[in-house]
CSV table of C-alpha atoms and ligand atoms in Angstrom, one decimal:
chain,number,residue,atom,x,y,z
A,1,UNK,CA,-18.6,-12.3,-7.3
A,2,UNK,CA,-20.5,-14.4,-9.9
A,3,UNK,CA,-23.3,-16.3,-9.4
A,4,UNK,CA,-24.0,-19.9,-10.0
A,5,UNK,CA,-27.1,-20.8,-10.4
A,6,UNK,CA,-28.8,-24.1,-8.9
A,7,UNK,CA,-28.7,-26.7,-12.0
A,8,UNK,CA,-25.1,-25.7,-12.6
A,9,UNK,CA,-24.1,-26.5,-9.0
A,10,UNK,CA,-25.8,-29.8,-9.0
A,11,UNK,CA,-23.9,-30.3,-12.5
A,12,UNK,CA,-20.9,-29.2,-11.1
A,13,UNK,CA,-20.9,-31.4,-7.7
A,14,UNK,CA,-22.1,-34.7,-9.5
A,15,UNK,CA,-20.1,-37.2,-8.0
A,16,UNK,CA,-18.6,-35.1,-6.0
A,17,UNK,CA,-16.8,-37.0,-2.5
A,18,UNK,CA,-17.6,-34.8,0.8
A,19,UNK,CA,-14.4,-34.3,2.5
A,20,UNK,CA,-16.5,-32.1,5.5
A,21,UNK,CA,-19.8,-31.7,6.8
A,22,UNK,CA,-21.9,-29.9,9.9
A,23,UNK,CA,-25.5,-30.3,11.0
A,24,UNK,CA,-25.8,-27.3,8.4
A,25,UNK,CA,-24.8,-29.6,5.4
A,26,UNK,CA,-22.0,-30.0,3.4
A,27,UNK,CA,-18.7,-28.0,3.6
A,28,UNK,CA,-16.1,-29.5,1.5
A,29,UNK,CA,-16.3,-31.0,-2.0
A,30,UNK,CA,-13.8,-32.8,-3.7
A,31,UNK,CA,-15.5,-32.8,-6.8
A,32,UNK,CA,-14.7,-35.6,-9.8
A,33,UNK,CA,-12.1,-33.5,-11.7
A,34,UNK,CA,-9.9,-33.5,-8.5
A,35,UNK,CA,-10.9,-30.1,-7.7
A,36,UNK,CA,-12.4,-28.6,-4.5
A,37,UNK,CA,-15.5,-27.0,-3.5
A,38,UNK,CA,-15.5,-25.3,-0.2
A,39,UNK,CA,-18.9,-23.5,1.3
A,40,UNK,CA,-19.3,-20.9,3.5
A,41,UNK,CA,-22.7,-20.3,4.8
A,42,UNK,CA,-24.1,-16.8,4.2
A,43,UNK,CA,-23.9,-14.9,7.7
A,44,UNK,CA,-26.7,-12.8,9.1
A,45,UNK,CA,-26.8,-9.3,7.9
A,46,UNK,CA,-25.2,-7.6,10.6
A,47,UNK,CA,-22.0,-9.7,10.6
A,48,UNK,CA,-18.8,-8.6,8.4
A,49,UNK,CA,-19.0,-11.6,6.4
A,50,UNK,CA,-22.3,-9.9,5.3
A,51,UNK,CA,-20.0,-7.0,3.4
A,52,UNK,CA,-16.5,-9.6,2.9
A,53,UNK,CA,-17.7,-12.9,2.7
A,54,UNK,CA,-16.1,-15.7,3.9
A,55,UNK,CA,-15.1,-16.6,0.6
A,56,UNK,CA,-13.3,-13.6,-1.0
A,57,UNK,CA,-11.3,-13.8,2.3
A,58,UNK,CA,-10.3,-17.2,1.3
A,59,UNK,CA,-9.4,-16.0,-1.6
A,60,UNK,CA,-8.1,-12.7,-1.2
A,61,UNK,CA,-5.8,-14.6,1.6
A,62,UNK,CA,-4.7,-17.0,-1.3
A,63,UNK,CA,-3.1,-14.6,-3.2
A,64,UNK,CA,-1.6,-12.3,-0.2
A,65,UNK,CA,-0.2,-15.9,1.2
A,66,UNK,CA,1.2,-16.7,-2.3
A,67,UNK,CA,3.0,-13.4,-2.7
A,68,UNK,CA,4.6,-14.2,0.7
A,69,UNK,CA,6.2,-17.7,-0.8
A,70,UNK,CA,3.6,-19.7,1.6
A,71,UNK,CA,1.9,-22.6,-0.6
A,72,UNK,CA,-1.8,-22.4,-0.6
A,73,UNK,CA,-4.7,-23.4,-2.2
A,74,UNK,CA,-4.7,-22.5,-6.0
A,75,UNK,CA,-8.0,-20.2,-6.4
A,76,UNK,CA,-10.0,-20.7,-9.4
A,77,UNK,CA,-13.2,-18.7,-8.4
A,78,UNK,CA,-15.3,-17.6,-5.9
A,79,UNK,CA,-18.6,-17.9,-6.4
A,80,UNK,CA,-21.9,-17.1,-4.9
A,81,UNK,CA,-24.9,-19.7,-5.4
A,82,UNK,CA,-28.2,-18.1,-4.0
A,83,UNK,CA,-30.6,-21.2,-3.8
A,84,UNK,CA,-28.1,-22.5,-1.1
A,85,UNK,CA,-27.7,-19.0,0.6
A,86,UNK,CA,-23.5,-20.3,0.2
A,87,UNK,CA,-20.7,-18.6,-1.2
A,88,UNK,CA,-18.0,-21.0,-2.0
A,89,UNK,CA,-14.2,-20.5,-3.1
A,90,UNK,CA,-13.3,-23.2,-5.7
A,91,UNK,CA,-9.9,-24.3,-5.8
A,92,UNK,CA,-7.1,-26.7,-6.4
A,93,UNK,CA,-5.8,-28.2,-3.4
A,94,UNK,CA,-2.5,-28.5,-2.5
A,95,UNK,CA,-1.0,-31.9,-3.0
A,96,UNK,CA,-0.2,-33.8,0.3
A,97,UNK,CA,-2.4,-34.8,3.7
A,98,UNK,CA,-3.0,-32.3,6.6
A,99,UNK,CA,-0.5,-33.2,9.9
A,100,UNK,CA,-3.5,-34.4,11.4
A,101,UNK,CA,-4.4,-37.3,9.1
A,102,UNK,CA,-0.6,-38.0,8.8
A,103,UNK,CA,-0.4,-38.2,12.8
A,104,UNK,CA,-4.1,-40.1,12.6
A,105,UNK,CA,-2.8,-42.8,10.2
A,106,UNK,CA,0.3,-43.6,12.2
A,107,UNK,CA,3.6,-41.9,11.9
A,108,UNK,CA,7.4,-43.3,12.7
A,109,UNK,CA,8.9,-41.6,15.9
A,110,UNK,CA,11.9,-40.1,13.8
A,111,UNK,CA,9.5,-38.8,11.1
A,112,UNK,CA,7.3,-37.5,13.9
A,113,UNK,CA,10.1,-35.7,15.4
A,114,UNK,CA,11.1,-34.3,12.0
A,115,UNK,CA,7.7,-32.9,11.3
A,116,UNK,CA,7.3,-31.0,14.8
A,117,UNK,CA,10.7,-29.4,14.4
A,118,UNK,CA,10.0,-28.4,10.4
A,119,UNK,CA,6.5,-27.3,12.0
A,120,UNK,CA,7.6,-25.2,14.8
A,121,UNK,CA,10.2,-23.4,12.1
A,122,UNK,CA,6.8,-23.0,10.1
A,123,UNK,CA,4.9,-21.3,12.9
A,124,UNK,CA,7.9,-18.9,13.7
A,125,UNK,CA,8.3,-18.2,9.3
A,126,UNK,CA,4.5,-17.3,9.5
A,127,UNK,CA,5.3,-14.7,12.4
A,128,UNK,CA,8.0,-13.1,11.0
A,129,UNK,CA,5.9,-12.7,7.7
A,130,UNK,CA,3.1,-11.2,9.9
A,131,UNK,CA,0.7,-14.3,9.1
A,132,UNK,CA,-1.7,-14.4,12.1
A,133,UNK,CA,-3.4,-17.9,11.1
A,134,UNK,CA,-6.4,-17.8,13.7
A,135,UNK,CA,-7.1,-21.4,12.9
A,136,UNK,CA,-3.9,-22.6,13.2
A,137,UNK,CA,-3.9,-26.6,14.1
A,138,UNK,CA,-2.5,-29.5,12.5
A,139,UNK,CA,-5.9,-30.1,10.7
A,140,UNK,CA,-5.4,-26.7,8.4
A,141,UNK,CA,-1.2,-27.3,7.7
A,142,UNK,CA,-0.6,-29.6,4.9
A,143,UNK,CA,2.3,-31.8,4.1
A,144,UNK,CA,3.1,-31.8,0.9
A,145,UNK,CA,5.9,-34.5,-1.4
A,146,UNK,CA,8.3,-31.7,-1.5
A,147,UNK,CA,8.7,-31.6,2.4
A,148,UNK,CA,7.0,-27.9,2.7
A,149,UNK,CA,4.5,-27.2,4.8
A,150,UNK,CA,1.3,-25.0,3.1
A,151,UNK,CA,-1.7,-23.8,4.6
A,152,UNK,CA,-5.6,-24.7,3.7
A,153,UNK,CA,-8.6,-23.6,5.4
A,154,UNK,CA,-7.4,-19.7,5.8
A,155,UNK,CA,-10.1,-17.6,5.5
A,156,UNK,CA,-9.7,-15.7,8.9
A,157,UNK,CA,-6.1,-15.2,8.3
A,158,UNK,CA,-5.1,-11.8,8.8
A,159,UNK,CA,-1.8,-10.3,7.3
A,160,UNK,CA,0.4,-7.5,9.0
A,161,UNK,CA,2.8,-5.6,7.4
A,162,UNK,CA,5.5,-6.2,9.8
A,163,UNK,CA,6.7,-9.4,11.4
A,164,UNK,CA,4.1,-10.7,14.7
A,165,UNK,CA,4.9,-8.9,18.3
A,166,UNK,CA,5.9,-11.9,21.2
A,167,UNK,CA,2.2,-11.0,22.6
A,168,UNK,CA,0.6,-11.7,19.3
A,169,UNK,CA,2.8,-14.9,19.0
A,170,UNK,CA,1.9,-15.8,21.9
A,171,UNK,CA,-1.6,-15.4,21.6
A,172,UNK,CA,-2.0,-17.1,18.1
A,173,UNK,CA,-0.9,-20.5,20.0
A,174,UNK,CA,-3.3,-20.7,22.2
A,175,UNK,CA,-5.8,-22.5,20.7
A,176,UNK,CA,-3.3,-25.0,19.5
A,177,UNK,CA,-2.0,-25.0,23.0
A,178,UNK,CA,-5.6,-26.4,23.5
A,179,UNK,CA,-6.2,-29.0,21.8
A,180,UNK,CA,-5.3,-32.6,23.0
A,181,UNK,CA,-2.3,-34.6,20.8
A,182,UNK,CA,-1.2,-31.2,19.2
A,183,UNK,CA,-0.2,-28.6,22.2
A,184,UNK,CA,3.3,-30.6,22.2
A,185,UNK,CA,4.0,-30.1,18.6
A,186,UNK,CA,5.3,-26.4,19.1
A,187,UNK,CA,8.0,-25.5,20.9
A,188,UNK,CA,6.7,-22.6,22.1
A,189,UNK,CA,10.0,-20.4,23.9
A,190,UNK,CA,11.5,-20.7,20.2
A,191,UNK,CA,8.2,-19.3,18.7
A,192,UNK,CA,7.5,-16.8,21.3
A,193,UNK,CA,11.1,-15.5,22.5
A,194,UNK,CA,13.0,-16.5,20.0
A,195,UNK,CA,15.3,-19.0,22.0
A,196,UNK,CA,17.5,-20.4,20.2
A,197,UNK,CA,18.6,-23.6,22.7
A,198,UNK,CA,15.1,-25.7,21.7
A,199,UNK,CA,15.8,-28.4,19.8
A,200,UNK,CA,15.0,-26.9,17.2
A,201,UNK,CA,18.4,-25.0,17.2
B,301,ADP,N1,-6.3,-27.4,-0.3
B,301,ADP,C1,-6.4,-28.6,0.2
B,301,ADP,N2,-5.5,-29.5,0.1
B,301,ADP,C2,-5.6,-30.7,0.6
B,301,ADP,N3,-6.7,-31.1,1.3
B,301,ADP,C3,-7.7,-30.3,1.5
B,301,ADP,C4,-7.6,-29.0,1.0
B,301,ADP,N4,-8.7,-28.4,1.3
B,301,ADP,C5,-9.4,-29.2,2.1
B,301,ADP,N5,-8.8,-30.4,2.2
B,301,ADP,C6,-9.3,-31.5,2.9
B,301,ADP,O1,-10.5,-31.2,3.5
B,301,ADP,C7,-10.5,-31.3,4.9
B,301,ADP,C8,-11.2,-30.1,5.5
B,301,ADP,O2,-10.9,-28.9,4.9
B,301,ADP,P1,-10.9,-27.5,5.6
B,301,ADP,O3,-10.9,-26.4,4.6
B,301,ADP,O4,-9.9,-27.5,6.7
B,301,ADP,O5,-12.4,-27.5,6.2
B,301,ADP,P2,-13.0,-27.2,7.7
B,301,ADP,O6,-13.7,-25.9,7.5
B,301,ADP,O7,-14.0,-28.3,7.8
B,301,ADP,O8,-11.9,-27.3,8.7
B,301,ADP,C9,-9.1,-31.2,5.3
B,301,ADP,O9,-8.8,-31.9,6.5
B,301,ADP,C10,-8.4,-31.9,4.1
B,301,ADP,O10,-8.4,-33.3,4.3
B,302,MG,MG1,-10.0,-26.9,8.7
């Protein structure tokens, strides 16, 4: 991983817009030249982000994602910068809102319906390519002009070799199942057992 050093950072985020940020800082940078700048914080040495950071997952999940057809953030480099104790994965984002700012701004009730069907088919393509997206919500899926679907924010995906099992289907909703405004926008039998008499068809 190469290192960036302070001055070069401050250089490189000059008029930079944050897109996300905690009570640790900043997260997400859309920096001036349209790219983005996304920091991890540095975990505590006992963690497995201190041996694969957050970062090279990001990145490393880019590329495995990409091979699978599944659009994704285009990597330019991942980066370490010591004086913020961050790594960061810069990128070019895909093109398009997240579901969640789409559904935020206001969406027709015939689009809506569009979206949650093409969405649902997206969940049940990311199973049978053994995507297990742990942070799958409508804030990380991306809507892009060409009608797909793409994925940001996927460093804690994990890839199997062979499609998802109904338990591990199942299990990847839940925390979408949880979250107000969003639970409804899978149909779940059709993910989980394969029924073919949702709407979906
Ligand atoms: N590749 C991208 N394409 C489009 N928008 C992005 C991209 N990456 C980040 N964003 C914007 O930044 C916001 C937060 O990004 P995300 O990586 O999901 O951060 P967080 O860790 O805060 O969830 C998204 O809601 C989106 O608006
Ligand atoms: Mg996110």
């Amino acid at each position: 991983m190469n290192t960036l050093e302070h001055d070069d950072y401050l250089a490189m985020r000059a008029g930079a817009t944050v897109l996300e940020a905690d009570s640790f800082g900043e997260k997400v940078l859309l920096l001036t030249d349209g790219t983005v700048l996304k920091l991890f914080r540095r975990k505590r040495l006992f963690s497995s982000a201190a041996w694969y950071p957050y970062a090279q997952r990001f990145a490393d999940n880019a590329a495995a994602l990409d091979r699978l057809g599944i659009p994704v953030p285009q990597i330019i480099v991942v980066v370490r910068i010591p004086s913020l104790a961050r790594d960061a994965v810069h990128y070019h984002p895909l093109v398009g809102r997240t579901l969640r700012e789409i559904c935020r701004e206001g969406i027709e009730k015939d689009q809506e319906r569009e979206l949650r069907t093409a969405f649902t088919r997206f969940v049940i393509h990311l199973h049978d390519c053994g995507v297990y997206f742990r942070s799958l919500h409508l804030g990380n899926v991306v809507y892009m002009p060409d009608q797909q679907l793409g994925l940001i924010d996927i460093a804690d995906v994990r890839i199997r070799a062979s499609g998802l099992s109904k338990r591990q289907r199942a299990r990847n909703l839940r925390r979408l199942l949880g979250i107000v405004g969003e639970c409804d926008w899978v149909e779940v039998s059709a993910i989980v057992d394969g029924k073919d008499d949702s709407p979906i068809g």
